């Protein structure tokens, strides 16, 4: 469970990221893709919040919108007490050192024409007034911190392996001593044998530097290893948010149950009996279904699900589910968690 004494470093409230769809000769706006559609969560100081879901569920867009790499359609993001959603470009630039991102594809995120030394030094050039000698020394220290050989500082990215390139990306993200890092599928492009090394490095850096992570991944096994709490996303919304142990031991939302049942189980008999196979495709985020957005695929769908959007309920301390099975009026006998009066919202505020 999460330590109650921890403070929320990041507060996301009602975040929406809708992309317009234009069509016709005049390129009129004919609709919008609701990639992120009203997401709220906190990330506590020193923790790793895992954000999981299928490809296309909006988790990477959410991560970028949190750092304001995208201008959100609605909602607010407060990082270390500063509401970054309302900052001017000039003030936003001043807060950039606090928040950084590690990208999925290290090959694509590193300039192939710059030596590693210059890539890592770039944020220092942009945001600090250090002398050239001080910057060079800082770059070497960063290379040490992420396990890169100092002798390779003048080499270009193509001379490194995938895992080493991701270490370069991490060193660059650390250059300005950030507090909060969004790790967007940081191991997805790496060989399996290298993935554990990079995750161990991220954990080690978190311990040493007191970092806070939003760890975006579709790899549920890796999230189970690294995350303190886990948020499950489906079609632009968070359907369940819970401490890691509770979520993996007993997923409550039907989508979380299906997602976790797809994780390979060493015991074939157990895997066969526990597997929840979803039918149908994920609906288009430009035209989500009415009511619960999972109602077209949910094995436990009820009439109300087609009519009413389920609200987040705190069903156990620190555990939130958006599903009518857990609401006061529609809870069925099959639900295992007892519903509680809605005393707090997902962020711990009284409602
Ligand atoms: Fe399934 Fe209804 Fe719960 Fe949605 S609200 S997950 S459709 S039971």
Tab-separated table of N, CA, C and O and ligand atoms in Angstrom, residues 253-255 292-296 298-302 304-306 308 310 322-326, ligand 1:
chain	number	residue	atom	x	y	z
A	253	UNK	N	-12.367	-4.471	-12.139
A	253	UNK	CA	-13.070	-4.031	-13.354
A	253	UNK	C	-13.012	-5.163	-14.402
A	253	UNK	O	-11.956	-5.783	-14.584
A	254	UNK	N	-14.128	-5.422	-15.096
A	254	UNK	CA	-14.114	-6.506	-16.096
A	254	UNK	C	-13.003	-6.363	-17.138
A	254	UNK	O	-12.449	-7.371	-17.589
A	255	UNK	N	-12.654	-5.133	-17.495
A	255	UNK	CA	-11.577	-4.965	-18.476
A	255	UNK	C	-10.227	-5.347	-17.867
A	255	UNK	O	-9.415	-6.012	-18.511
A	292	UNK	N	-21.214	3.287	-20.637
A	292	UNK	CA	-19.853	2.823	-20.349
A	292	UNK	C	-19.150	2.535	-21.668
A	292	UNK	O	-19.700	1.849	-22.537
A	293	UNK	N	-17.926	3.035	-21.813
A	293	UNK	CA	-17.259	2.853	-23.111
A	293	UNK	C	-16.762	1.417	-23.333
A	293	UNK	O	-16.295	1.079	-24.406
A	294	UNK	N	-16.927	0.552	-22.306
A	294	UNK	CA	-16.535	-0.847	-22.446
A	294	UNK	C	-17.758	-1.737	-22.712
A	294	UNK	O	-17.636	-2.954	-22.832
A	295	UNK	N	-18.948	-1.121	-22.838
A	295	UNK	CA	-20.184	-1.919	-22.874
A	295	UNK	C	-20.289	-2.807	-24.115
A	295	UNK	O	-20.990	-3.816	-24.084
A	296	UNK	N	-19.583	-2.467	-25.204
A	296	UNK	CA	-19.690	-3.296	-26.407
A	296	UNK	C	-18.903	-4.599	-26.299
A	296	UNK	O	-19.077	-5.504	-27.108
A	298	UNK	N	-17.955	-5.949	-22.893
A	298	UNK	CA	-17.913	-6.409	-21.502
A	298	UNK	C	-18.708	-7.712	-21.316
A	298	UNK	O	-19.887	-7.777	-21.678
A	299	UNK	N	-18.103	-8.736	-20.721
A	299	UNK	CA	-18.827	-9.993	-20.484
A	299	UNK	C	-19.925	-9.851	-19.419
A	299	UNK	O	-20.775	-10.717	-19.310
A	300	UNK	N	-19.896	-8.767	-18.645
A	300	UNK	CA	-20.880	-8.613	-17.562
A	300	UNK	C	-21.806	-7.420	-17.802
A	300	UNK	O	-22.359	-6.866	-16.850
A	301	UNK	N	-21.953	-7.052	-19.058
A	301	UNK	CA	-22.727	-5.846	-19.380
A	301	UNK	C	-24.177	-5.955	-18.893
A	301	UNK	O	-24.778	-7.027	-18.923
A	302	UNK	N	-24.712	-4.820	-18.427
A	302	UNK	CA	-26.113	-4.750	-17.956
A	302	UNK	C	-26.814	-3.641	-18.740
A	302	UNK	O	-26.163	-2.868	-19.452
A	304	UNK	N	-28.123	-0.847	-17.773
A	304	UNK	CA	-27.715	0.506	-17.388
A	304	UNK	C	-26.394	0.927	-18.061
A	304	UNK	O	-26.154	2.103	-18.302
A	305	UNK	N	-25.571	-0.080	-18.388
A	305	UNK	CA	-24.253	0.217	-18.975
A	305	UNK	C	-24.381	0.905	-20.331
A	305	UNK	O	-23.483	1.635	-20.755
A	306	UNK	N	-25.496	0.654	-21.038
A	306	UNK	CA	-25.693	1.272	-22.345
A	306	UNK	C	-26.237	2.689	-22.224
A	306	UNK	O	-26.314	3.418	-23.213
A	308	UNK	N	-25.787	4.839	-18.998
A	308	UNK	CA	-25.139	5.750	-18.051
A	308	UNK	C	-23.647	5.478	-17.961
A	308	UNK	O	-23.219	4.325	-17.887
A	310	UNK	N	-20.418	5.105	-16.040
A	310	UNK	CA	-20.115	4.839	-14.625
A	310	UNK	C	-19.105	5.823	-14.062
A	310	UNK	O	-18.141	6.188	-14.746
A	322	UNK	N	-14.314	2.332	-12.119
A	322	UNK	CA	-15.425	2.980	-12.829
A	322	UNK	C	-16.252	1.884	-13.487
A	322	UNK	O	-15.960	1.454	-14.606
A	323	UNK	N	-17.262	1.379	-12.773
A	323	UNK	CA	-18.086	0.287	-13.287
A	323	UNK	C	-19.375	0.236	-12.484
A	323	UNK	O	-19.349	0.348	-11.258
A	324	UNK	N	-20.496	0.027	-13.176
A	324	UNK	CA	-21.785	-0.024	-12.484
A	324	UNK	C	-21.894	-1.215	-11.546
A	324	UNK	O	-22.734	-1.221	-10.652
A	325	UNK	N	-21.081	-2.232	-11.736
A	325	UNK	CA	-21.109	-3.367	-10.818
A	325	UNK	C	-20.765	-2.941	-9.395
A	325	UNK	O	-21.110	-3.615	-8.433
A	326	UNK	N	-20.077	-1.821	-9.284
A	326	UNK	CA	-19.618	-1.370	-7.969
A	326	UNK	C	-20.319	-0.104	-7.498
A	326	UNK	O	-19.922	0.491	-6.505
B	1	LIG	FE1	-19.107	-3.817	-17.931
B	1	LIG	FE2	-21.167	-2.286	-17.300
B	1	LIG	FE3	-19.040	-2.336	-15.727
B	1	LIG	FE4	-18.946	-1.154	-18.105
B	1	LIG	S1	-20.185	-0.519	-16.359
B	1	LIG	S2	-17.432	-2.494	-17.246
B	1	LIG	S3	-20.238	-2.507	-19.334
B	1	LIG	S4	-20.436	-4.027	-16.142
